[in-house]
mmCIF file of C-alpha atoms (C1' of nucleotides) and ligand atoms in Angstrom:
data_model
loop_
_atom_site.group_PDB
_atom_site.id
_atom_site.type_symbol
_atom_site.label_atom_id
_atom_site.label_comp_id
_atom_site.label_asym_id
_atom_site.label_seq_id
_atom_site.Cartn_x
_atom_site.Cartn_y
_atom_site.Cartn_z
ATOM 1 C CA UNK A 1 58.265 -7.668 76.928
ATOM 2 C CA UNK A 2 56.234 -6.455 73.979
ATOM 3 C CA UNK A 3 59.057 -4.218 72.839
ATOM 4 C CA UNK A 4 60.614 -7.273 71.255
ATOM 5 C CA UNK A 5 57.489 -7.978 69.214
ATOM 6 C CA UNK A 6 57.675 -4.474 67.834
ATOM 7 C CA UNK A 7 61.377 -4.560 67.071
ATOM 8 C CA UNK A 8 61.010 -7.934 65.438
ATOM 9 C CA UNK A 9 58.367 -6.380 63.211
ATOM 10 C CA UNK A 10 60.748 -3.600 62.245
ATOM 11 C CA UNK A 11 58.768 -0.971 64.127
ATOM 12 C CA UNK A 12 60.230 1.591 66.483
ATOM 13 C CA UNK A 13 59.177 1.154 70.072
ATOM 14 C CA UNK A 14 56.864 4.039 70.824
ATOM 15 C CA UNK A 15 54.335 4.696 73.501
ATOM 16 C CA UNK A 16 51.292 4.506 71.190
ATOM 17 C CA UNK A 17 52.388 1.169 69.810
ATOM 18 C CA UNK A 18 53.125 -0.282 73.214
ATOM 19 C CA UNK A 19 49.795 0.875 74.592
ATOM 20 C CA UNK A 20 47.793 -0.462 71.668
ATOM 21 C CA UNK A 21 49.530 -3.820 71.934
ATOM 22 C CA UNK A 22 48.921 -3.879 75.665
ATOM 23 C CA UNK A 23 45.223 -3.159 75.170
ATOM 24 C CA UNK A 24 44.847 -5.895 72.591
ATOM 25 C CA UNK A 25 46.643 -8.372 74.820
ATOM 26 C CA UNK A 26 44.752 -7.609 77.988
ATOM 27 C CA UNK A 27 41.290 -6.903 76.565
ATOM 28 C CA UNK A 28 38.457 -9.083 77.750
ATOM 29 C CA UNK A 29 37.026 -8.794 74.265
ATOM 30 C CA UNK A 30 39.289 -10.366 71.688
ATOM 31 C CA UNK A 31 37.744 -8.444 68.771
ATOM 32 C CA UNK A 32 38.018 -4.668 68.955
ATOM 33 C CA UNK A 33 37.364 -1.794 66.593
ATOM 34 C CA UNK A 34 39.801 1.104 66.286
ATOM 35 C CA UNK A 35 37.256 3.170 68.154
ATOM 36 C CA UNK A 36 37.141 0.596 70.961
ATOM 37 C CA UNK A 37 40.913 0.775 71.325
ATOM 38 C CA UNK A 38 40.816 4.552 71.203
ATOM 39 C CA UNK A 39 38.201 4.744 73.961
ATOM 40 C CA UNK A 40 40.239 2.423 76.114
ATOM 41 C CA UNK A 41 43.220 4.709 75.642
ATOM 42 C CA UNK A 42 41.154 7.692 76.727
ATOM 43 C CA UNK A 43 40.124 5.804 79.871
ATOM 44 C CA UNK A 44 43.791 5.197 80.573
ATOM 45 C CA UNK A 45 44.430 8.941 80.165
ATOM 46 C CA UNK A 46 46.671 8.355 77.222
ATOM 47 C CA UNK A 47 46.591 11.234 74.789
ATOM 48 C CA UNK A 48 46.812 9.241 71.609
ATOM 49 C CA UNK A 49 44.860 10.302 68.561
ATOM 50 C CA UNK A 50 42.394 8.129 66.684
ATOM 51 C CA UNK A 51 44.444 8.583 63.518
ATOM 52 C CA UNK A 52 47.412 7.078 65.309
ATOM 53 C CA UNK A 53 45.326 4.150 66.484
ATOM 54 C CA UNK A 54 44.319 3.445 62.889
ATOM 55 C CA UNK A 55 47.899 3.841 61.720
ATOM 56 C CA UNK A 56 49.249 1.548 64.385
ATOM 57 C CA UNK A 57 46.609 -1.111 63.798
ATOM 58 C CA UNK A 58 47.248 -0.996 60.070
ATOM 59 C CA UNK A 59 50.976 -1.350 60.632
ATOM 60 C CA UNK A 60 50.387 -4.221 63.014
ATOM 61 C CA UNK A 61 48.281 -5.856 60.363
ATOM 62 C CA UNK A 62 51.071 -5.418 57.831
ATOM 63 C CA UNK A 63 53.530 -6.881 60.304
ATOM 64 C CA UNK A 64 51.287 -9.868 60.940
ATOM 65 C CA UNK A 65 50.703 -8.951 64.577
ATOM 66 C CA UNK A 66 46.964 -8.463 64.184
ATOM 67 C CA UNK A 67 44.344 -9.351 61.632
ATOM 68 C CA UNK A 68 41.478 -7.222 60.471
ATOM 69 C CA UNK A 69 37.920 -8.404 60.014
ATOM 70 C CA UNK A 70 35.808 -6.425 57.581
ATOM 71 C CA UNK A 71 32.340 -7.269 58.718
ATOM 72 C CA UNK A 72 29.582 -6.373 56.319
ATOM 73 C CA UNK A 73 28.954 -2.650 56.422
ATOM 74 C CA UNK A 74 30.153 -2.226 59.980
ATOM 75 C CA UNK A 75 33.433 -1.016 61.408
ATOM 76 C CA UNK A 76 36.498 -3.086 60.881
ATOM 77 C CA UNK A 77 37.509 -5.025 63.953
ATOM 78 C CA UNK A 78 40.977 -6.180 64.871
ATOM 79 C CA UNK A 79 42.265 -9.138 66.818
ATOM 80 C CA UNK A 80 45.678 -10.369 67.866
ATOM 81 C CA UNK A 81 47.062 -12.751 65.298
ATOM 82 C CA UNK A 82 47.793 -16.161 66.738
ATOM 83 C CA UNK A 83 48.726 -17.852 63.502
ATOM 84 C CA UNK A 84 45.648 -20.024 63.341
ATOM 85 C CA UNK A 85 43.065 -19.221 60.717
ATOM 86 C CA UNK A 86 39.468 -19.206 61.842
ATOM 87 C CA UNK A 87 36.091 -17.864 60.808
ATOM 88 C CA UNK A 88 33.388 -16.058 62.774
ATOM 89 C CA UNK A 89 29.847 -16.313 64.034
ATOM 90 C CA UNK A 90 28.191 -12.984 64.850
ATOM 91 C CA UNK A 91 25.162 -12.275 66.999
ATOM 92 C CA UNK A 92 22.989 -9.696 65.262
ATOM 93 C CA UNK A 93 21.489 -8.616 68.583
ATOM 94 C CA UNK A 94 24.419 -8.141 70.965
ATOM 95 C CA UNK A 95 27.337 -8.221 68.511
ATOM 96 C CA UNK A 96 28.976 -11.104 70.327
ATOM 97 C CA UNK A 97 31.586 -12.748 68.154
ATOM 98 C CA UNK A 98 32.470 -16.419 68.334
ATOM 99 C CA UNK A 99 35.173 -18.205 66.439
ATOM 100 C CA UNK A 100 35.197 -21.517 64.673
ATOM 101 C CA UNK A 101 37.230 -23.492 62.233
ATOM 102 C CA UNK A 102 35.815 -26.194 60.017
ATOM 103 C CA UNK A 103 38.078 -28.267 57.841
ATOM 104 C CA UNK A 104 35.199 -29.543 55.736
ATOM 105 C CA UNK A 105 34.312 -25.999 54.708
ATOM 106 C CA UNK A 106 37.948 -25.068 54.175
ATOM 107 C CA UNK A 107 38.411 -28.045 51.886
ATOM 108 C CA UNK A 108 35.227 -27.414 49.912
ATOM 109 C CA UNK A 109 36.294 -23.849 49.314
ATOM 110 C CA UNK A 110 39.564 -25.002 47.833
ATOM 111 C CA UNK A 111 37.705 -27.400 45.586
ATOM 112 C CA UNK A 112 35.256 -24.772 44.413
ATOM 113 C CA UNK A 113 38.045 -22.316 43.610
ATOM 114 C CA UNK A 114 39.912 -24.972 41.650
ATOM 115 C CA UNK A 115 36.788 -26.022 39.801
ATOM 116 C CA UNK A 116 36.162 -22.415 38.743
ATOM 117 C CA UNK A 117 39.788 -21.957 37.678
ATOM 118 C CA UNK A 118 40.604 -19.570 40.498
ATOM 119 C CA UNK A 119 43.875 -19.483 42.353
ATOM 120 C CA UNK A 120 42.454 -18.907 45.802
ATOM 121 C CA UNK A 121 44.212 -16.301 47.905
ATOM 122 C CA UNK A 122 41.794 -15.781 50.727
ATOM 123 C CA UNK A 123 38.245 -16.156 51.852
ATOM 124 C CA UNK A 124 35.842 -14.531 54.242
ATOM 125 C CA UNK A 125 33.016 -16.340 55.977
ATOM 126 C CA UNK A 126 30.611 -14.925 58.516
ATOM 127 C CA UNK A 127 27.638 -16.724 59.979
ATOM 128 C CA UNK A 128 25.004 -14.362 61.365
ATOM 129 C CA UNK A 129 22.464 -15.333 63.933
ATOM 130 C CA UNK A 130 21.038 -14.856 67.398
ATOM 131 C CA UNK A 131 23.153 -16.206 70.232
ATOM 132 C CA UNK A 132 21.762 -18.330 73.022
ATOM 133 C CA UNK A 133 21.639 -15.469 75.531
ATOM 134 C CA UNK A 134 19.750 -13.227 73.137
ATOM 135 C CA UNK A 135 17.287 -15.994 72.269
ATOM 136 C CA UNK A 136 16.380 -16.338 75.942
ATOM 137 C CA UNK A 137 15.964 -12.602 76.422
ATOM 138 C CA UNK A 138 13.369 -12.728 73.681
ATOM 139 C CA UNK A 139 11.104 -15.458 74.993
ATOM 140 C CA UNK A 140 7.660 -13.907 75.283
ATOM 141 C CA UNK B 26 5.823 -5.332 32.244
ATOM 142 C CA UNK B 27 7.963 -4.347 35.182
ATOM 143 C CA UNK B 28 5.276 -2.026 36.502
ATOM 144 C CA UNK B 29 3.613 -5.041 38.022
ATOM 145 C CA UNK B 30 6.759 -5.993 39.917
ATOM 146 C CA UNK B 31 6.801 -2.540 41.446
ATOM 147 C CA UNK B 32 3.139 -2.476 42.317
ATOM 148 C CA UNK B 33 3.383 -5.937 43.794
ATOM 149 C CA UNK B 34 6.179 -4.625 46.001
ATOM 150 C CA UNK B 35 3.969 -1.762 47.156
ATOM 151 C CA UNK B 36 6.054 0.826 45.347
ATOM 152 C CA UNK B 37 4.655 3.565 43.157
ATOM 153 C CA UNK B 38 5.511 3.226 39.510
ATOM 154 C CA UNK B 39 7.970 6.009 38.805
ATOM 155 C CA UNK B 40 10.459 6.638 36.059
ATOM 156 C CA UNK B 41 13.552 6.206 38.258
ATOM 157 C CA UNK B 42 12.318 2.880 39.551
ATOM 158 C CA UNK B 43 11.402 1.616 36.098
ATOM 159 C CA UNK B 44 14.744 2.656 34.661
ATOM 160 C CA UNK B 45 16.774 1.101 37.468
ATOM 161 C CA UNK B 46 14.863 -2.149 37.127
ATOM 162 C CA UNK B 47 15.361 -2.084 33.375
ATOM 163 C CA UNK B 48 19.093 -1.573 33.778
ATOM 164 C CA UNK B 49 19.421 -4.425 36.228
ATOM 165 C CA UNK B 50 17.433 -6.718 33.945
ATOM 166 C CA UNK B 51 19.302 -5.927 30.768
ATOM 167 C CA UNK B 52 22.809 -5.460 32.114
ATOM 168 C CA UNK B 53 25.503 -7.722 30.759
ATOM 169 C CA UNK B 54 27.053 -7.652 34.223
ATOM 170 C CA UNK B 55 24.784 -9.192 36.778
ATOM 171 C CA UNK B 56 26.495 -7.484 39.729
ATOM 172 C CA UNK B 57 26.400 -3.690 39.700
ATOM 173 C CA UNK B 58 27.250 -0.950 42.164
ATOM 174 C CA UNK B 59 24.975 2.049 42.649
ATOM 175 C CA UNK B 60 27.570 4.070 40.784
ATOM 176 C CA UNK B 61 27.478 1.603 37.879
ATOM 177 C CA UNK B 62 23.714 1.977 37.649
ATOM 178 C CA UNK B 63 23.999 5.741 37.894
ATOM 179 C CA UNK B 64 26.544 5.920 35.078
ATOM 180 C CA UNK B 65 24.317 3.781 32.892
ATOM 181 C CA UNK B 66 21.475 6.193 33.556
ATOM 182 C CA UNK B 67 23.654 9.107 32.503
ATOM 183 C CA UNK B 68 24.492 7.303 29.267
ATOM 184 C CA UNK B 69 20.788 6.922 28.649
ATOM 185 C CA UNK B 70 20.354 10.671 29.236
ATOM 186 C CA UNK B 71 18.179 10.083 32.228
ATOM 187 C CA UNK B 72 18.472 12.858 34.778
ATOM 188 C CA UNK B 73 18.261 10.741 37.887
ATOM 189 C CA UNK B 74 20.357 11.581 40.917
ATOM 190 C CA UNK B 75 22.757 9.220 42.606
ATOM 191 C CA UNK B 76 20.844 9.632 45.869
ATOM 192 C CA UNK B 77 17.737 8.351 44.127
ATOM 193 C CA UNK B 78 19.634 5.380 42.774
ATOM 194 C CA UNK B 79 20.716 4.478 46.287
ATOM 195 C CA UNK B 80 17.209 4.987 47.593
ATOM 196 C CA UNK B 81 15.645 2.879 44.883
ATOM 197 C CA UNK B 82 18.154 0.069 45.269
ATOM 198 C CA UNK B 83 17.641 0.042 49.025
ATOM 199 C CA UNK B 84 13.884 -0.095 48.550
ATOM 200 C CA UNK B 85 14.240 -2.890 46.036
ATOM 201 C CA UNK B 86 16.320 -4.743 48.553
ATOM 202 C CA UNK B 87 13.643 -4.279 51.191
ATOM 203 C CA UNK B 88 11.037 -5.494 48.728
ATOM 204 C CA UNK B 89 13.102 -8.566 47.890
ATOM 205 C CA UNK B 90 13.626 -7.515 44.288
ATOM 206 C CA UNK B 91 17.391 -7.243 44.571
ATOM 207 C CA UNK B 92 20.037 -8.378 46.998
ATOM 208 C CA UNK B 93 23.026 -6.434 48.169
ATOM 209 C CA UNK B 94 26.541 -7.829 48.471
ATOM 210 C CA UNK B 95 28.791 -6.043 50.937
ATOM 211 C CA UNK B 96 32.191 -7.027 49.695
ATOM 212 C CA UNK B 97 35.039 -6.362 52.090
ATOM 213 C CA UNK B 98 35.857 -2.688 52.092
ATOM 214 C CA UNK B 99 34.622 -2.041 48.576
ATOM 215 C CA UNK B 100 31.376 -0.612 47.241
ATOM 216 C CA UNK B 101 28.226 -2.527 47.792
ATOM 217 C CA UNK B 102 27.021 -4.295 44.667
ATOM 218 C CA UNK B 103 23.477 -5.229 43.802
ATOM 219 C CA UNK B 104 21.976 -8.034 41.784
ATOM 220 C CA UNK B 105 18.484 -9.046 40.784
ATOM 221 C CA UNK B 106 17.034 -11.477 43.264
ATOM 222 C CA UNK B 107 16.082 -14.752 41.660
ATOM 223 C CA UNK B 108 15.098 -16.555 44.809
ATOM 224 C CA UNK B 109 18.063 -18.900 44.789
ATOM 225 C CA UNK B 110 20.725 -18.340 47.386
ATOM 226 C CA UNK B 111 24.307 -18.456 46.210
ATOM 227 C CA UNK B 112 27.757 -17.332 47.283
ATOM 228 C CA UNK B 113 30.537 -15.578 45.387
ATOM 229 C CA UNK B 114 34.053 -15.955 44.081
ATOM 230 C CA UNK B 115 35.868 -12.688 43.400
ATOM 231 C CA UNK B 116 38.929 -12.037 41.273
ATOM 232 C CA UNK B 117 41.223 -9.650 43.129
ATOM 233 C CA UNK B 118 42.776 -8.509 39.838
ATOM 234 C CA UNK B 119 39.867 -7.779 37.485
ATOM 235 C CA UNK B 120 36.941 -7.803 39.936
ATOM 236 C CA UNK B 121 35.159 -10.515 38.021
ATOM 237 C CA UNK B 122 32.461 -12.116 40.126
ATOM 238 C CA UNK B 123 31.406 -15.737 39.800
ATOM 239 C CA UNK B 124 28.627 -17.461 41.629
ATOM 240 C CA UNK B 125 28.447 -20.853 43.247
ATOM 241 C CA UNK B 126 26.319 -22.824 45.603
ATOM 242 C CA UNK B 127 27.601 -25.693 47.668
ATOM 243 C CA UNK B 128 25.266 -27.776 49.748
ATOM 244 C CA UNK B 129 28.074 -29.272 51.792
ATOM 245 C CA UNK B 130 29.130 -25.825 52.975
ATOM 246 C CA UNK B 131 25.537 -24.756 53.566
ATOM 247 C CA UNK B 132 24.933 -27.796 55.709
ATOM 248 C CA UNK B 133 28.140 -27.425 57.699
ATOM 249 C CA UNK B 134 27.235 -23.833 58.462
ATOM 250 C CA UNK B 135 23.910 -24.905 59.897
ATOM 251 C CA UNK B 136 25.651 -27.477 62.029
ATOM 252 C CA UNK B 137 28.219 -25.017 63.326
ATOM 253 C CA UNK B 138 25.547 -22.476 64.237
ATOM 254 C CA UNK B 139 23.544 -25.129 66.064
ATOM 255 C CA UNK B 140 26.602 -26.399 67.868
ATOM 256 C CA UNK B 141 27.400 -22.882 69.093
ATOM 257 C CA UNK B 142 23.800 -22.295 70.165
ATOM 258 C CA UNK B 143 23.117 -19.738 67.463
ATOM 259 C CA UNK B 144 19.846 -19.427 65.610
ATOM 260 C CA UNK B 145 21.330 -18.764 62.188
ATOM 261 C CA UNK B 146 19.696 -15.987 60.196
ATOM 262 C CA UNK B 147 22.153 -15.461 57.391
ATOM 263 C CA UNK B 148 25.697 -15.951 56.266
ATOM 264 C CA UNK B 149 28.167 -14.349 53.948
ATOM 265 C CA UNK B 150 30.900 -16.215 52.129
ATOM 266 C CA UNK B 151 33.368 -14.780 49.671
ATOM 267 C CA UNK B 152 36.250 -16.645 48.114
ATOM 268 C CA UNK B 153 38.987 -14.363 46.823
ATOM 269 C CA UNK B 154 41.475 -15.361 44.188
ATOM 270 C CA UNK B 155 42.926 -14.799 40.756
ATOM 271 C CA UNK B 156 40.742 -15.908 37.878
ATOM 272 C CA UNK B 157 42.016 -17.989 34.983
ATOM 273 C CA UNK B 158 42.283 -15.032 32.604
ATOM 274 C CA UNK B 159 44.274 -13.001 35.100
ATOM 275 C CA UNK B 160 46.598 -15.912 35.825
ATOM 276 C CA UNK B 161 47.481 -16.155 32.147
ATOM 277 C CA UNK B 162 48.096 -12.430 31.828
ATOM 278 C CA UNK B 163 50.678 -12.808 34.560
ATOM 279 C CA UNK B 164 52.777 -15.625 33.108
ATOM 280 C CA UNK B 165 56.318 -14.287 32.858
ATOM 281 C "C1'" DG C 9 75.368 11.549 77.492
ATOM 282 C "C1'" DG C 10 74.694 14.763 73.378
ATOM 283 C "C1'" DT C 11 73.491 15.196 68.353
ATOM 284 C "C1'" DG C 12 71.531 14.330 63.819
ATOM 285 C "C1'" DT C 13 68.257 12.086 61.087
ATOM 286 C "C1'" DA C 14 64.546 9.603 59.743
ATOM 287 C "C1'" DA C 15 60.446 7.950 61.542
ATOM 288 C "C1'" DA C 16 56.271 8.650 64.284
ATOM 289 C "C1'" DT C 17 52.748 11.523 66.076
ATOM 290 C "C1'" DG C 18 48.508 14.768 66.766
ATOM 291 C "C1'" DA C 19 45.142 17.627 64.958
ATOM 292 C "C1'" DG C 20 42.396 18.514 61.650
ATOM 293 C "C1'" DA C 21 41.349 18.350 56.808
ATOM 294 C "C1'" DA C 22 40.130 15.298 53.182
ATOM 295 C "C1'" DC C 23 38.349 11.195 51.526
ATOM 296 C "C1'" DG C 24 34.754 7.874 49.239
ATOM 297 C "C1'" DT C 25 30.561 5.917 49.942
ATOM 298 C "C1'" DT C 26 26.093 6.262 51.545
ATOM 299 C "C1'" DT C 27 22.246 8.641 53.888
ATOM 300 C "C1'" DT C 28 19.582 12.613 55.125
ATOM 301 C "C1'" DT C 29 17.310 17.012 54.592
ATOM 302 C "C1'" DC C 30 14.141 19.880 52.547
ATOM 303 C "C1'" DA C 31 11.874 22.245 48.978
ATOM 304 C "C1'" DT C 32 9.656 20.784 44.690
ATOM 305 C "C1'" DT C 33 7.502 17.482 41.715
ATOM 306 C "C1'" DT C 34 4.822 13.405 40.811
ATOM 307 C "C1'" DA C 35 1.699 9.295 41.130
ATOM 308 C "C1'" DT C 36 -2.524 7.783 42.247
ATOM 309 C "C1'" DA C 37 -7.045 7.477 44.904
ATOM 310 C "C1'" DT C 38 -11.215 9.978 44.957
ATOM 311 C "C1'" DA D 21 -9.662 17.717 38.103
ATOM 312 C "C1'" DT D 22 -8.177 17.722 42.949
ATOM 313 C "C1'" DA D 23 -6.059 16.471 47.062
ATOM 314 C "C1'" DT D 24 -2.601 14.077 49.460
ATOM 315 C "C1'" DA D 25 0.961 11.269 50.463
ATOM 316 C "C1'" DA D 26 4.962 9.606 48.395
ATOM 317 C "C1'" DA D 27 9.020 10.265 45.514
ATOM 318 C "C1'" DT D 28 12.590 13.095 43.742
ATOM 319 C "C1'" DG D 29 16.955 16.167 42.988
ATOM 320 C "C1'" DA D 30 20.505 18.792 44.830
ATOM 321 C "C1'" DA D 31 23.161 19.728 48.325
ATOM 322 C "C1'" DA D 32 24.648 18.925 52.834
ATOM 323 C "C1'" DA D 33 25.701 15.707 56.345
ATOM 324 C "C1'" DA D 34 27.246 11.426 58.095
ATOM 325 C "C1'" DC D 35 30.372 7.825 58.618
ATOM 326 C "C1'" DG D 36 34.614 5.283 59.095
ATOM 327 C "C1'" DT D 37 39.030 5.783 57.552
ATOM 328 C "C1'" DT D 38 43.194 7.942 55.510
ATOM 329 C "C1'" DC D 39 46.087 11.800 54.489
ATOM 330 C "C1'" DT D 40 48.722 16.189 55.260
ATOM 331 C "C1'" DC D 41 51.876 18.724 57.533
ATOM 332 C "C1'" DA D 42 54.009 20.897 61.348
ATOM 333 C "C1'" DT D 43 56.008 19.130 65.618
ATOM 334 C "C1'" DT D 44 57.927 15.600 68.454
ATOM 335 C "C1'" DT D 45 60.299 11.367 69.254
ATOM 336 C "C1'" DA D 46 63.287 7.162 68.904
ATOM 337 C "C1'" DC D 47 67.586 5.612 68.272
ATOM 338 C "C1'" DA D 48 72.194 5.069 65.559
ATOM 339 C "C1'" DC D 49 76.318 7.200 65.979
ATOM 340 C "C1'" DC D 50 79.937 9.857 68.091
HETATM 341 MN MN1 MN E 210 38.651 -14.007 65.510
HETATM 342 MN MN1 MN E 211 25.369 -13.138 42.772
HETATM 343 ZN ZN1 ZN E 212 23.630 -12.091 71.294
HETATM 344 ZN ZN1 ZN E 213 40.444 -11.741 36.995
#
DNA sequence: GGTGTAAATGAGAACGTTTTTCATTTATAT
DNA sequence: ATATAAATGAAAAACGTTCTCATTTACACC
């Protein structure tokens, strides 16, 4: 019952919020843009505006239910927050997104921040490349 | 003589391009947004449009003369390309930007890409935090 | 179950950054 | 000097995202 998640987050239980949560939970793609979510809503014949989708996703972010990736110049994408930090690998051909976590990198980042006198609050790491599938498609 | 840099890059030698190059070379801040460059031009009483500044910076990027940082949701910032890759630390209070390079992180990234079957083409790493100066200003 | 109130929504306007369009100007090869 | 392709300025458009404001809705209380 997702209603509890919403109430716990101090948000009223409304149809747009339930539907957006449902989409994020059942999507085959874990990382979705606001536009992706909006299109899915249209397919489900839900008359929910794009502005509402943005609002809801932003509120979910504030409530810690989702996190937002700000990839380069592209759209922001959102994913359900599962409490575990991770970073991302992106295919520049097909936009596939893979996740990874590397403690060595995490630790080095902390050391670099300390060495430069920074109190680290966050970091953002994206590795770009061509995924295995896209490499094969390109063999000539 | 910056004209040579331009000609080498296959770009005609024009006043806007010379001025933008000059600004990037003499700026006290190594990282500048298009707007920053444009404002500097106005101060120098050069009547160069913002669209031209964007165009020139984008061409310089294509020619390998400058590189573009796409920081989170903020403006893009540009810096003169010196051939040496580095990553960035950003102060979330005063927007100060510091540079660093860490071979351990670079190497781990290569390993992660390989492990996931990606042919790595690029990466982007930003560490966010509060710089030393801004920490002191906040002591209560 | 009604009622009142604050919160949430939809539609479209506004936003800030960046790109495009198009008529005019300019650099450069001849 | 001339011709031609490239570069420019100004304004409009594009883009993703946020805001405004009139209307609707959730839900605390009776
Ligand atoms: Mn993820
Ligand atoms: Mn730099
Ligand atoms: Zn791919
Ligand atoms: Zn600072």
